[in-house]
XYZ file of C-alpha atoms in Angstrom:
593
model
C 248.329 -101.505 -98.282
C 247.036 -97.829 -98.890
C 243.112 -98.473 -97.239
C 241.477 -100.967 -94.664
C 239.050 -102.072 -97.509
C 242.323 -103.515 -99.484
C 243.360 -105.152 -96.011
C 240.359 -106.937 -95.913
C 240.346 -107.624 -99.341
C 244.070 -109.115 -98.759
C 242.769 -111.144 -95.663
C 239.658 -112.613 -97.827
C 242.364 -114.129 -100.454
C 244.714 -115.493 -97.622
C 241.396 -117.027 -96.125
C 240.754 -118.711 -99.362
C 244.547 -119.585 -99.804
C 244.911 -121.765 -96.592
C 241.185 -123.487 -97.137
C 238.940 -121.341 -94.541
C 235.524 -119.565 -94.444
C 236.280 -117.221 -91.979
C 238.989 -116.109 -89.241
C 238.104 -114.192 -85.905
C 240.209 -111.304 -84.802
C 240.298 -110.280 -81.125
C 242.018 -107.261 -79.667
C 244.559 -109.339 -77.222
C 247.985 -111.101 -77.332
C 249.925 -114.434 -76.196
C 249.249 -113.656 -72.857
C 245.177 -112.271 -73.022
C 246.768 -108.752 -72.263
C 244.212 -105.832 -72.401
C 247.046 -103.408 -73.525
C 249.250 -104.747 -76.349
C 252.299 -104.151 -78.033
C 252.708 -102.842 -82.009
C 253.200 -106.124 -83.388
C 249.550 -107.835 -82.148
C 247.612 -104.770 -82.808
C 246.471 -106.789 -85.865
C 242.312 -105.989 -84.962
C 243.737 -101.978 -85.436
C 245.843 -102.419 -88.577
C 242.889 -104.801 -89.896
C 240.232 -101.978 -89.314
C 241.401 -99.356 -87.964
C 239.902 -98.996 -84.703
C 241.554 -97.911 -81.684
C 239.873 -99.067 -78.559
C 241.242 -101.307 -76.568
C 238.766 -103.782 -76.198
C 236.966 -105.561 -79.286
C 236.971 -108.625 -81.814
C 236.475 -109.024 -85.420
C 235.112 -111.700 -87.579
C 235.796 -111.557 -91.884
C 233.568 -114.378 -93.310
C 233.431 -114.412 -97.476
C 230.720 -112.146 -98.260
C 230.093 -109.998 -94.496
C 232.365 -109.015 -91.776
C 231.800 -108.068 -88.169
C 233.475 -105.534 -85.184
C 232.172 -106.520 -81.675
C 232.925 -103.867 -79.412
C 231.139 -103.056 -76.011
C 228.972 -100.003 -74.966
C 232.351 -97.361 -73.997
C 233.183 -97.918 -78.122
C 229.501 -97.366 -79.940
C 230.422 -93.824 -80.858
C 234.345 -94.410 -81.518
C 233.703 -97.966 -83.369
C 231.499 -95.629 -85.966
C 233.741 -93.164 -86.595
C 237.058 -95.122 -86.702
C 235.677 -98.183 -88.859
C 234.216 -98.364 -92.240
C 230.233 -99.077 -91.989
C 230.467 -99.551 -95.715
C 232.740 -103.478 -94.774
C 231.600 -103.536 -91.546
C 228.856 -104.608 -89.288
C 229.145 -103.085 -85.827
C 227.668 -105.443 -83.207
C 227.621 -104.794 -79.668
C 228.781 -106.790 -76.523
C 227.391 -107.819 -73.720
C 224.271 -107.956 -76.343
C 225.541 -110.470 -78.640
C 229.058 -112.461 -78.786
C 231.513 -113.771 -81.586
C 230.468 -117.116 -81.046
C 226.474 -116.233 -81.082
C 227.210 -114.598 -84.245
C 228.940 -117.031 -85.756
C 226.151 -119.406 -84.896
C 223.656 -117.261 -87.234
C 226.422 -116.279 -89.716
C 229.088 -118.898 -90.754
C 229.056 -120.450 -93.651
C 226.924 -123.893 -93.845
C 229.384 -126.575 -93.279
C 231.953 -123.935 -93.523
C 235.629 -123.999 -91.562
C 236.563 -120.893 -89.295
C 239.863 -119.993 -88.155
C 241.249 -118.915 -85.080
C 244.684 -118.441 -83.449
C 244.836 -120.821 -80.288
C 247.654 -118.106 -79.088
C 244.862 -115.624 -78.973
C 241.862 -117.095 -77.135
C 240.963 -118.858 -73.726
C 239.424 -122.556 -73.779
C 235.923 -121.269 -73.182
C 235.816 -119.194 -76.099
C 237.145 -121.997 -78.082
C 234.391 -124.235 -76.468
C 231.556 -121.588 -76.996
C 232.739 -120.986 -80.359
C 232.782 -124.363 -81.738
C 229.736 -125.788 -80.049
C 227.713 -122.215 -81.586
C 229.817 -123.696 -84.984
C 229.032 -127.083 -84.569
C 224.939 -126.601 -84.430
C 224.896 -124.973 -88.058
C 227.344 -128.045 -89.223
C 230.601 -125.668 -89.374
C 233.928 -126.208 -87.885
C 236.550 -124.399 -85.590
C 239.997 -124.628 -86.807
C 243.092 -123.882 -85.026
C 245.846 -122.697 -87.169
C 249.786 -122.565 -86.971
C 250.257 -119.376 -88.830
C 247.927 -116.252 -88.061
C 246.643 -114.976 -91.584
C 246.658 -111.417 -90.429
C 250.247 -111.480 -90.137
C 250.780 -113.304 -93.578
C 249.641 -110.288 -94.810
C 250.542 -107.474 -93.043
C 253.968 -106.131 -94.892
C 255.305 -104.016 -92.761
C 253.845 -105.767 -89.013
C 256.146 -104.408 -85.766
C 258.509 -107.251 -84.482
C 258.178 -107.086 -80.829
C 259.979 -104.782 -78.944
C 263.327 -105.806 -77.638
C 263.416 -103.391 -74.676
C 265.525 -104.521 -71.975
C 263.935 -105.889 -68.116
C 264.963 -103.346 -65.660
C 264.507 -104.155 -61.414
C 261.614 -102.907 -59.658
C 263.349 -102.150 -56.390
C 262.190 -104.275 -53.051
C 261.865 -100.280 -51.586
C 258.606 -100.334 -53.999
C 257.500 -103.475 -54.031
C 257.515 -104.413 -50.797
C 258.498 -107.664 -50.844
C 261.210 -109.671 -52.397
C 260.915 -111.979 -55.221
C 262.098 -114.644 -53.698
C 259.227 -114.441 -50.933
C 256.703 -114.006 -53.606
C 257.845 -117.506 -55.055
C 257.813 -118.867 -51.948
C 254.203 -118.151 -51.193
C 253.005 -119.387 -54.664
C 255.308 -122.871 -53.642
C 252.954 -122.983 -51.000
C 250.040 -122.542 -52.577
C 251.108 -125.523 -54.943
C 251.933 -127.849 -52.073
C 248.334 -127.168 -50.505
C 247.029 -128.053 -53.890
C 249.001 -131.279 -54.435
C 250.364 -129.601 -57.307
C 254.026 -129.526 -59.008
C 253.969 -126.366 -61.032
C 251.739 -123.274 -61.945
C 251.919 -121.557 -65.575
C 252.447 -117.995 -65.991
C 251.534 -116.002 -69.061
C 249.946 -112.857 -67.835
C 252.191 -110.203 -68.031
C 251.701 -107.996 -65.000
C 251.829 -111.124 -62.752
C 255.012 -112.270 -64.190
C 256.080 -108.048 -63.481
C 254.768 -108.533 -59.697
C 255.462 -111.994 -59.245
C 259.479 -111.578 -59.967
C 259.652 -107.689 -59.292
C 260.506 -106.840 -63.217
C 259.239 -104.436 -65.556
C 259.885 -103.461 -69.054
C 259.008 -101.261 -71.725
C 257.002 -104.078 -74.722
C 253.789 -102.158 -74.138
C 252.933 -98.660 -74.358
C 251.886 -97.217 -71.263
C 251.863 -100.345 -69.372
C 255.744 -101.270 -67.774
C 255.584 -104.640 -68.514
C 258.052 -107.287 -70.331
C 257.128 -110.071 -73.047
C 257.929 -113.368 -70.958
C 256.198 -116.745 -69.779
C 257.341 -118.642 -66.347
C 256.797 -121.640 -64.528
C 256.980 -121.755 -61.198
C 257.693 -124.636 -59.139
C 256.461 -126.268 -55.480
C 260.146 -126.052 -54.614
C 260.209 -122.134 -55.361
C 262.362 -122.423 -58.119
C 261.178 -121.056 -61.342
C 261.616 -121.029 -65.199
C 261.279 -118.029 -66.835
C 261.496 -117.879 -70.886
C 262.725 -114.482 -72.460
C 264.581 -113.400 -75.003
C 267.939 -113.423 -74.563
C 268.405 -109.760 -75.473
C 266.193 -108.696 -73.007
C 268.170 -109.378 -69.766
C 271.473 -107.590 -68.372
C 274.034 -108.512 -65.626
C 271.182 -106.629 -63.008
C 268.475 -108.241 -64.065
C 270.285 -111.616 -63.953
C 271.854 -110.767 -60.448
C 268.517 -109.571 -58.904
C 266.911 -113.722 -60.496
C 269.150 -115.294 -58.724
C 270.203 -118.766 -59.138
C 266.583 -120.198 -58.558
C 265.492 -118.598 -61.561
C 266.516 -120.159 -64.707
C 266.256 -118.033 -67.820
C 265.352 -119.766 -71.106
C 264.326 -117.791 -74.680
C 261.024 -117.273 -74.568
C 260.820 -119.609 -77.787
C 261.594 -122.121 -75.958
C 258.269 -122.193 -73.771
C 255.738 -124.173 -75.600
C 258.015 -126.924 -76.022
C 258.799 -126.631 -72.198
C 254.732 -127.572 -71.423
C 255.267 -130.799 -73.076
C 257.679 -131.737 -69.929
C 255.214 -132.306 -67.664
C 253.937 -136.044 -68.166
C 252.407 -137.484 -65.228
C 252.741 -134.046 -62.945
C 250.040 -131.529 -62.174
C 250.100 -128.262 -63.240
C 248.069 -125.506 -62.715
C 246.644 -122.806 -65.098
C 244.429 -120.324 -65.238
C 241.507 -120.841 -67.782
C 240.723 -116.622 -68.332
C 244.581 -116.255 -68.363
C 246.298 -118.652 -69.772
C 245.466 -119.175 -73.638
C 243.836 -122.335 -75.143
C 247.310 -123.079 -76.528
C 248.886 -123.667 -73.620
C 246.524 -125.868 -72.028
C 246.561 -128.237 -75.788
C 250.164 -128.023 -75.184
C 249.744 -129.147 -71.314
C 247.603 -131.913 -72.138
C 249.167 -133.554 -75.286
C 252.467 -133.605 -72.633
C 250.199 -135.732 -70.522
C 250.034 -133.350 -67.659
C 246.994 -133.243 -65.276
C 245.851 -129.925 -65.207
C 244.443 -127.940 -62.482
C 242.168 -124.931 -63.967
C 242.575 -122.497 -60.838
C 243.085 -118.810 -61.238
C 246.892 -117.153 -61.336
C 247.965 -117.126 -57.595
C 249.937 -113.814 -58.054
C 246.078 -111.970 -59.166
C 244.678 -111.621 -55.508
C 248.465 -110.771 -54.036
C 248.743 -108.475 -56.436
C 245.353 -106.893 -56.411
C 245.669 -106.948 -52.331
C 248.512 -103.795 -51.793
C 250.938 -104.049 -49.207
C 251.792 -100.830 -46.828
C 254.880 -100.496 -49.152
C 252.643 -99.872 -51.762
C 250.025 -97.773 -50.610
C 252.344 -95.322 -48.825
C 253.785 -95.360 -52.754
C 250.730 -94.941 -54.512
C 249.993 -92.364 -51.982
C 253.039 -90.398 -52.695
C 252.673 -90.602 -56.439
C 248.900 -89.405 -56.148
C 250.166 -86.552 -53.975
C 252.793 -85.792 -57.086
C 250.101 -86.383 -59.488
C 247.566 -84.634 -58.126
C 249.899 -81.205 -57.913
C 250.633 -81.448 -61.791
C 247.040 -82.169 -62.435
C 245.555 -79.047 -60.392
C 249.154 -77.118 -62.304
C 247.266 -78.133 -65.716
C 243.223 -77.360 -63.846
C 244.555 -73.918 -63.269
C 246.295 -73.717 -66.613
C 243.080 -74.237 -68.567
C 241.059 -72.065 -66.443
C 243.363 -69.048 -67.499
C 243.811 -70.250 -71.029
C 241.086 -71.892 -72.344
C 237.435 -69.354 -72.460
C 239.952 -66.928 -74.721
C 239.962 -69.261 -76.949
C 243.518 -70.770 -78.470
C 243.488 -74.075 -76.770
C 242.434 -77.547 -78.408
C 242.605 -81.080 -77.124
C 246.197 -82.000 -78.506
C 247.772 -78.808 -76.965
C 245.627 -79.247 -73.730
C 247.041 -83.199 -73.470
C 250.526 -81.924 -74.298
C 250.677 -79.523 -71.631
C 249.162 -81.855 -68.733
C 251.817 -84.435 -69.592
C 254.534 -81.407 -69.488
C 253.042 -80.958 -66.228
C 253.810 -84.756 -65.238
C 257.716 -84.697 -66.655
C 258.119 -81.692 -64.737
C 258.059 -84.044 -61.774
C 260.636 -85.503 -62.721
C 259.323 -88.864 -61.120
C 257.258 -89.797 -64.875
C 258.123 -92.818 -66.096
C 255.212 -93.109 -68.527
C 251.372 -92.014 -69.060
C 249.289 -94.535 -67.658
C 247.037 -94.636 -70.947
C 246.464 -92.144 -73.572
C 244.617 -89.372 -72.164
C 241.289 -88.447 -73.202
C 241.612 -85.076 -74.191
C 237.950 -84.731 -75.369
C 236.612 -81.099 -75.679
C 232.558 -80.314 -76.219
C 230.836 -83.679 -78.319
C 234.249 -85.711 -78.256
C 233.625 -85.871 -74.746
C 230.342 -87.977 -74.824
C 233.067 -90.601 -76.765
C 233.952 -92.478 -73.813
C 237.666 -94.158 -74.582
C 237.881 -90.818 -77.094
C 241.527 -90.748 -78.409
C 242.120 -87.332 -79.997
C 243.772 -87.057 -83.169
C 244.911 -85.032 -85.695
C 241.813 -85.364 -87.540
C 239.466 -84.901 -84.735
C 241.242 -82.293 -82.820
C 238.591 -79.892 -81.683
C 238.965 -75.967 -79.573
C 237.934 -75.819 -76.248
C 235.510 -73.753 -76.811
C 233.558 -71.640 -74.072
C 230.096 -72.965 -73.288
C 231.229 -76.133 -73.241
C 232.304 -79.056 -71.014
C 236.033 -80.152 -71.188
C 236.576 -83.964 -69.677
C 240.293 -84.707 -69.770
C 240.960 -88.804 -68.085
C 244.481 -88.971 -67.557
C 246.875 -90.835 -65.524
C 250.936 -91.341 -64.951
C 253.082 -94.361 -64.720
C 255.410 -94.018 -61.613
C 258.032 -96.255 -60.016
C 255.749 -95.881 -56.524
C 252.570 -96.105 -57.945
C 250.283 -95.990 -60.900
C 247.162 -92.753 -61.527
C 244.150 -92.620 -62.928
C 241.809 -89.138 -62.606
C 239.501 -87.506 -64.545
C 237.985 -84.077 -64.675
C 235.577 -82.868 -66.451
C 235.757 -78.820 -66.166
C 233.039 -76.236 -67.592
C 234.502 -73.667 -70.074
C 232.713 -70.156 -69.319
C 229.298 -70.457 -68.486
C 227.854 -73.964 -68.645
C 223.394 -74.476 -69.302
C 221.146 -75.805 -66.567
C 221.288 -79.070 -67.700
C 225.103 -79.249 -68.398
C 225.066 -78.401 -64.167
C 222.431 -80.608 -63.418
C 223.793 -83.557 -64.926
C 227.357 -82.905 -63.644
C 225.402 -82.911 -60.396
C 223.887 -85.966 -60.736
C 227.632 -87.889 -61.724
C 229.028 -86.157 -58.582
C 226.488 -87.530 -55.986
C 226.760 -90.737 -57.118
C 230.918 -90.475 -56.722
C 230.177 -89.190 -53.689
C 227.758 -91.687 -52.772
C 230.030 -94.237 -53.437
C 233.107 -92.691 -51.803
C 231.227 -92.436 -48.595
C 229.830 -96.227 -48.896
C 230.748 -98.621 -46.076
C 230.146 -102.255 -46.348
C 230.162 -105.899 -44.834
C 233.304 -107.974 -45.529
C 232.705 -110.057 -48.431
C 230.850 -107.418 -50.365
C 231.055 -107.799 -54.614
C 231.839 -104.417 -56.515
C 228.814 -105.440 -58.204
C 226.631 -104.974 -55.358
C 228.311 -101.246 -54.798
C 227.801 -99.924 -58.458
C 223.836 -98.490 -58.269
C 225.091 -96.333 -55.313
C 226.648 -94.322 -58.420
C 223.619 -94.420 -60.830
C 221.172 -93.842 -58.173
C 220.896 -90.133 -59.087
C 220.974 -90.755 -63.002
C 218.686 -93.420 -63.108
C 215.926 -91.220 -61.093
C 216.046 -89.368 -64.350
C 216.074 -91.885 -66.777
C 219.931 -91.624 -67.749
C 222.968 -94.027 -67.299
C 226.450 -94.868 -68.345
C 227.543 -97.592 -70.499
C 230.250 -98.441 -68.830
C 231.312 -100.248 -65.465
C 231.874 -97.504 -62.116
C 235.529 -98.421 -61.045
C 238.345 -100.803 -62.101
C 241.197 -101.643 -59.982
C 244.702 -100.839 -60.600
C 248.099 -101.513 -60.161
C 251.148 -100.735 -58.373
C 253.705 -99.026 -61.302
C 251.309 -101.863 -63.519
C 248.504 -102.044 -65.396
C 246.188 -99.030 -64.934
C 243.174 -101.779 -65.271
C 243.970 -104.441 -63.164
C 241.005 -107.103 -61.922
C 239.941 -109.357 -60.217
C 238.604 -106.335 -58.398
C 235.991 -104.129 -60.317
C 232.385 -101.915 -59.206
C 230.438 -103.083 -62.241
C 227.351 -104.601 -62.624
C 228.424 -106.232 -65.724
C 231.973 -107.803 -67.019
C 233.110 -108.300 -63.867
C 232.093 -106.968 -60.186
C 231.898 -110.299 -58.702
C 235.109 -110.497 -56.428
C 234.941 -109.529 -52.836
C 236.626 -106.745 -52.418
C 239.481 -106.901 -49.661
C 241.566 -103.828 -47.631
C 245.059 -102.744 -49.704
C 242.807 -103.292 -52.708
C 242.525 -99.911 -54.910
C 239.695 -98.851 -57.395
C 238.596 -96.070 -59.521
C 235.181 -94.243 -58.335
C 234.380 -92.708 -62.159
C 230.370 -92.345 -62.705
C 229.805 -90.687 -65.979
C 227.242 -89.536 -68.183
C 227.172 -88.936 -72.325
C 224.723 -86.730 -74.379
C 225.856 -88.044 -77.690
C 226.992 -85.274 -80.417
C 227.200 -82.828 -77.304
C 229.108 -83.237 -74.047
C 230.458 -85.772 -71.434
C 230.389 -86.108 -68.260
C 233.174 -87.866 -65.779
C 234.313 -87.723 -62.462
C 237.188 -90.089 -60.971
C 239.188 -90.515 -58.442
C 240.921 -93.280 -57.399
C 240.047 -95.317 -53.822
C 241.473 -97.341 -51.081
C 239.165 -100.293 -49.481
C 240.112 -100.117 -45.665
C 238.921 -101.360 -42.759
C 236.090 -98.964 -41.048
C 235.362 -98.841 -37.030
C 231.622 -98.580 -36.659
C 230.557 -98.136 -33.399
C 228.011 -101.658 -32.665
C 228.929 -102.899 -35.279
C 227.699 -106.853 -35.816
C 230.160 -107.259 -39.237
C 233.016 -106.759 -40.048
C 233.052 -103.486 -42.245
C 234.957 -101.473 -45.105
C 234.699 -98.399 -46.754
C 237.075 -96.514 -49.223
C 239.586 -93.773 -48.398
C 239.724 -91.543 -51.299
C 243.556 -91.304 -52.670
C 243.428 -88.660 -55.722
C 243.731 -85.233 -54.697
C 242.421 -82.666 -57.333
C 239.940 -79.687 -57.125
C 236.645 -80.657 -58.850
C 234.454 -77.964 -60.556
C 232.219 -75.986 -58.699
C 231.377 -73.859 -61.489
C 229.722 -76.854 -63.167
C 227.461 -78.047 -59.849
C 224.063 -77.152 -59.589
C 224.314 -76.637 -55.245
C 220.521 -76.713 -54.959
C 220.581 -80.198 -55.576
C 223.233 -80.940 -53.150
C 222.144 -82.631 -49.553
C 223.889 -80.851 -46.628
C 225.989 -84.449 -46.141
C 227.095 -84.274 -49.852
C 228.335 -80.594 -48.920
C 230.075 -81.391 -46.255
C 231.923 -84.177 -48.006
C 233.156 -81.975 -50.997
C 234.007 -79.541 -48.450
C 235.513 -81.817 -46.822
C 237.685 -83.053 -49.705
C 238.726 -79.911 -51.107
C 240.095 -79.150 -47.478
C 242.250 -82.514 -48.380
C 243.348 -81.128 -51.946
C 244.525 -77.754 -50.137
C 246.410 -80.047 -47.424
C 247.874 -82.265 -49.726
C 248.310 -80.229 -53.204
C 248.919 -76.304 -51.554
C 252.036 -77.115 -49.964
C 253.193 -77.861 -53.772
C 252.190 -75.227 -55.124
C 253.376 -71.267 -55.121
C 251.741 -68.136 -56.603
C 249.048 -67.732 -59.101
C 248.480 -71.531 -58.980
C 248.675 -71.574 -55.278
C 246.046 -68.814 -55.570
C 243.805 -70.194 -57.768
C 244.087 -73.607 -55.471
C 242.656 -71.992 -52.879
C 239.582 -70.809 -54.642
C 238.708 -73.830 -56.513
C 238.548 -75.379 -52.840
C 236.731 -72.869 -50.980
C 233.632 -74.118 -48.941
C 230.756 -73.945 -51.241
């Protein structure tokens, strides 16, 4: 189908085919994954937007994107305004709009494989007050008309080592048995896909930029487990590393498999696990325990394996990064260089490792205006110089066996205007604010986030977006429960081994962007009287940040000392890398100031 309009056009007449009003569209798959293979980008091939968060809803006559505050610019230039009302989240919600939009008495669809129980609740009662109905169906009608969608990829499991993981499968299942028995409970459902990569030390390659394999498991109180696959997926390794106590089933095979539990107790996670699996649980006769994944806090919660790991693949990264910083700074006020070549060469930069196993995400390669776009993926079509006078923000990040990166820099081409420096100013103290935070055990990310705004809010600006996201360990570059946000999340104590990204921002829409971010360690801090037990972050990325683009003036003498401070880290951990002109240039970006 040449256009989006004909695709929704072609959805409307498959709506009206199988007898429904409406169907809602959410950016997700099987397993509520954030990143998702080809074949369930159905919101992108419906619209053609290319975030990666967001929902759609395609009624008769009106149609809907819901997308939150890091989208607003990208959601208007990627999808058609003419089709499509753009409605913003945390503001409003599918179901609320439903509520003022559905059809009278009207029946909308939804794909239980696709959506939690609370949304299904929240959608049907918003349904339910203006007399329409919710209706699960068997077939997605996305897919019944998409020609040509992706099958899913068929990429074989490969072993992540014990020497990375730092612990064995085996003991993983062990401790999750445990947990069962302490709940009374025979088995535990899992569907999300990075704790099914932590919890039996696999990855794969069914998701771009995220090493992660299509699968479901069950794990049992007597630390045996299920685990449901397809068949072409596995090798003799993979099967040898299992183990007998893991028995391997096609992953067809798993919703018949919750049926099996009549009369047993099984756990699930209700913001993991999709509303299919618990109908599936229940019409078994099962008695199900709603309780949150127990491989999320493990997983969130590093060992030392994997911190000395992350902390050699940040020491990697951060050389390859500050080869690229000095790159730019040679090539980029002559003019020549655009955001395509400039993403190109910091990912040559990365292979030349030799360690890269993957980007982390698409980098945001987003030159002068395309910079205030927050997620900004640069395209053909959008590919803009890097011009001088202008800010440069490139977010970036690589997928390594040891450990997973996330940085971004946002560098001033030539000679940058007061405010440009001011405002980069402003970002930077509240990074540094935040880096230099300690805390009482038990404090929420939430509670830590206005240390970053502090500075921006004094001037009446902010970010639409949360302040740091955890991530994972050669995983998921977002990775909760852990987040500093003061909405969508920031509600889980945060615990030492636990890593987050420190990335205040700021966007003047239609002319530059502003982000700095590193990525942090909670650890335990030794304060001298202390009456609580306290934490604080130890700052892991190693990368020069501009000091053409700080105003100084505004700088405390504590705020100097601390970039001072961590610059003296990036020549420590990033010089010894390093030889001539870069080496050079290294040592000038991280002078004193």
């Amino acid at each position: 189908m040449s256009t989006y309009e004909d695709r929704l056009k072609a959805l409307r007449a498959q709506l009206v085919r199988v007898a429904l009003d409406g169907f809602v569209v959410p950016l997700t798959d099987e397993h509520m994954s954030e990143y998702v293979g080809a074949y369930a980008q159905r919101l992108a091939w419906l619209t053609g937007f290319q975030g990666s968060a967001g929902s759609a809803v395609v009624l008769p006559e009106e149609a809907a994107i819901f997308v939150d505050g890091r989208y607003t610019l990208q959601v208007r230039e990627q999808v058609d305004g003419a089709h499509w009302q753009y409605e913003s989240v945390p503001q409003t919600s599918v179901a609320a709009w439903l509520g003022d939009h559905a059809p009278v008495g009207g029946r909308i669809g939804y794909d239980p494989w696709l959506h939690t129980r609370a949304w299904v609740k929240a959608a049907g009662e918003a349904l339910a007050e203006r007399g329409a109905e919710l209706v699960a169906v068997d077939t997605n009608p996305v897919d019944a008309v998409w020609p040509d969608r992706p099958a899913p990829s068929d990429a074989r499991l490969v072993v992540h080592e014990d020497r990375h993981a730092g612990q064995s499968a085996a003991e993983k299942r062990q401790a999750m048995a445990d947990w069962l028995v302490t709940r009374h409970a025979d088995a535990v459902v899992l569907s999300a896909l990075d704790s099914l990569a932590w919890t039996f030390n696999i990855r794969g390659k069914d998701v771009e930029r995220t090493p992660v394999a299509l699968a479901y498991a069950i794990v049992h109180a007597d630390a045996t487990a299920d685990l449901y696959v397809a068949p072409e997926k596995m090798d003799e390794a993979v099967a040898k590393h299992l183990g007998n106590a893991v028995r391997v089933h096609d992953r067809s095979a798993f919703a018949d498999a919750l049926a099996g539990f009549a009369g047993k107790t099984v756990a699930a996670d209700p913001e993991r696990a999709v509303a299919a699996i618990f109908e599936a649980l229940e019409a078994g006769g099962a008695h199900i325990l709603a309780l949150r994944d127990p491989a999320v806090l493990p997983k969130a919660v590093k060992n030392p394996i994997e911190i000395a790991g992350h902390k050699a693949a940040q020491a990697r990264d951060g050389a390859a990064l500050s080869r690229f910083l000095h790159w730019i700074a040679a090539e980029a006020p002559g003019g020549g260089v655009d955001e395509l070549g400039a993403a190109a060469r910091l990912e040559a930069f990365r292979k030349e490792t030799g360690l890269l196993e993957d980007l982390s995400f698409d980098t945001i390669s987003g030159a002068g205006p395309n910079g205030a776009v927050v997620h900004y993926r640069v395209e053909e079509k959008t590919n803009r110089p890097i011009e001088s006078g202008s800010f440069y923000l490139v977010d970036s990040g690589g997928q390594y066996r040891d450990g997973t990166t996330d940085v971004t820099r946002t560098i001033a081409i030539g000679t940058p205007t007061q405010e440009m420096k001011r405002r980069f100013t402003l970002v930077l103290k509240g990074h540094i604010a935040l880096a230099r935070a300690q805390f009482p055990k038990g404090t929420r990310g939430g509670q830590l986030d206005v240390l970053a705004r502090q500075f921006l809010w004094a001037e009446g600006l902010d970010y639409a977006h949360g302040t740091g996201h955890g991530v994972g360990s050669f995983l998921s570059v977002h990775e909760g429960p852990q987040r500093i946000a003061t909405f969508g999340g920031g509600d889980e104590a945060l615990q030492a081994g636990m890593i987050l990204s420190n990335e205040p921002g700021y966007y003047k829409t239609g002319e530059y962007g502003i982000r700095i971010e590193n990525l942090v360690l909670v650890e335990p801090r030794d304060v001298p009287g202390a009456e609580r037990e306290m934490l604080g972050f130890e700052t892991l990325t190693f990368a020069p940040i501009d000091r053409n683009a700080i105003a100084t003036e505004l700088l405390t003498g504590e705020e100097r000392a601390w970039l001072d401070g961590y610059h003296a880290q990036v020549r420590e951990v990033v010089g010894p890398q390093l030889d001539g002109a870069a080496l050079d240039w290294l040592k000038a970006a991280c002078a004193p100031l």
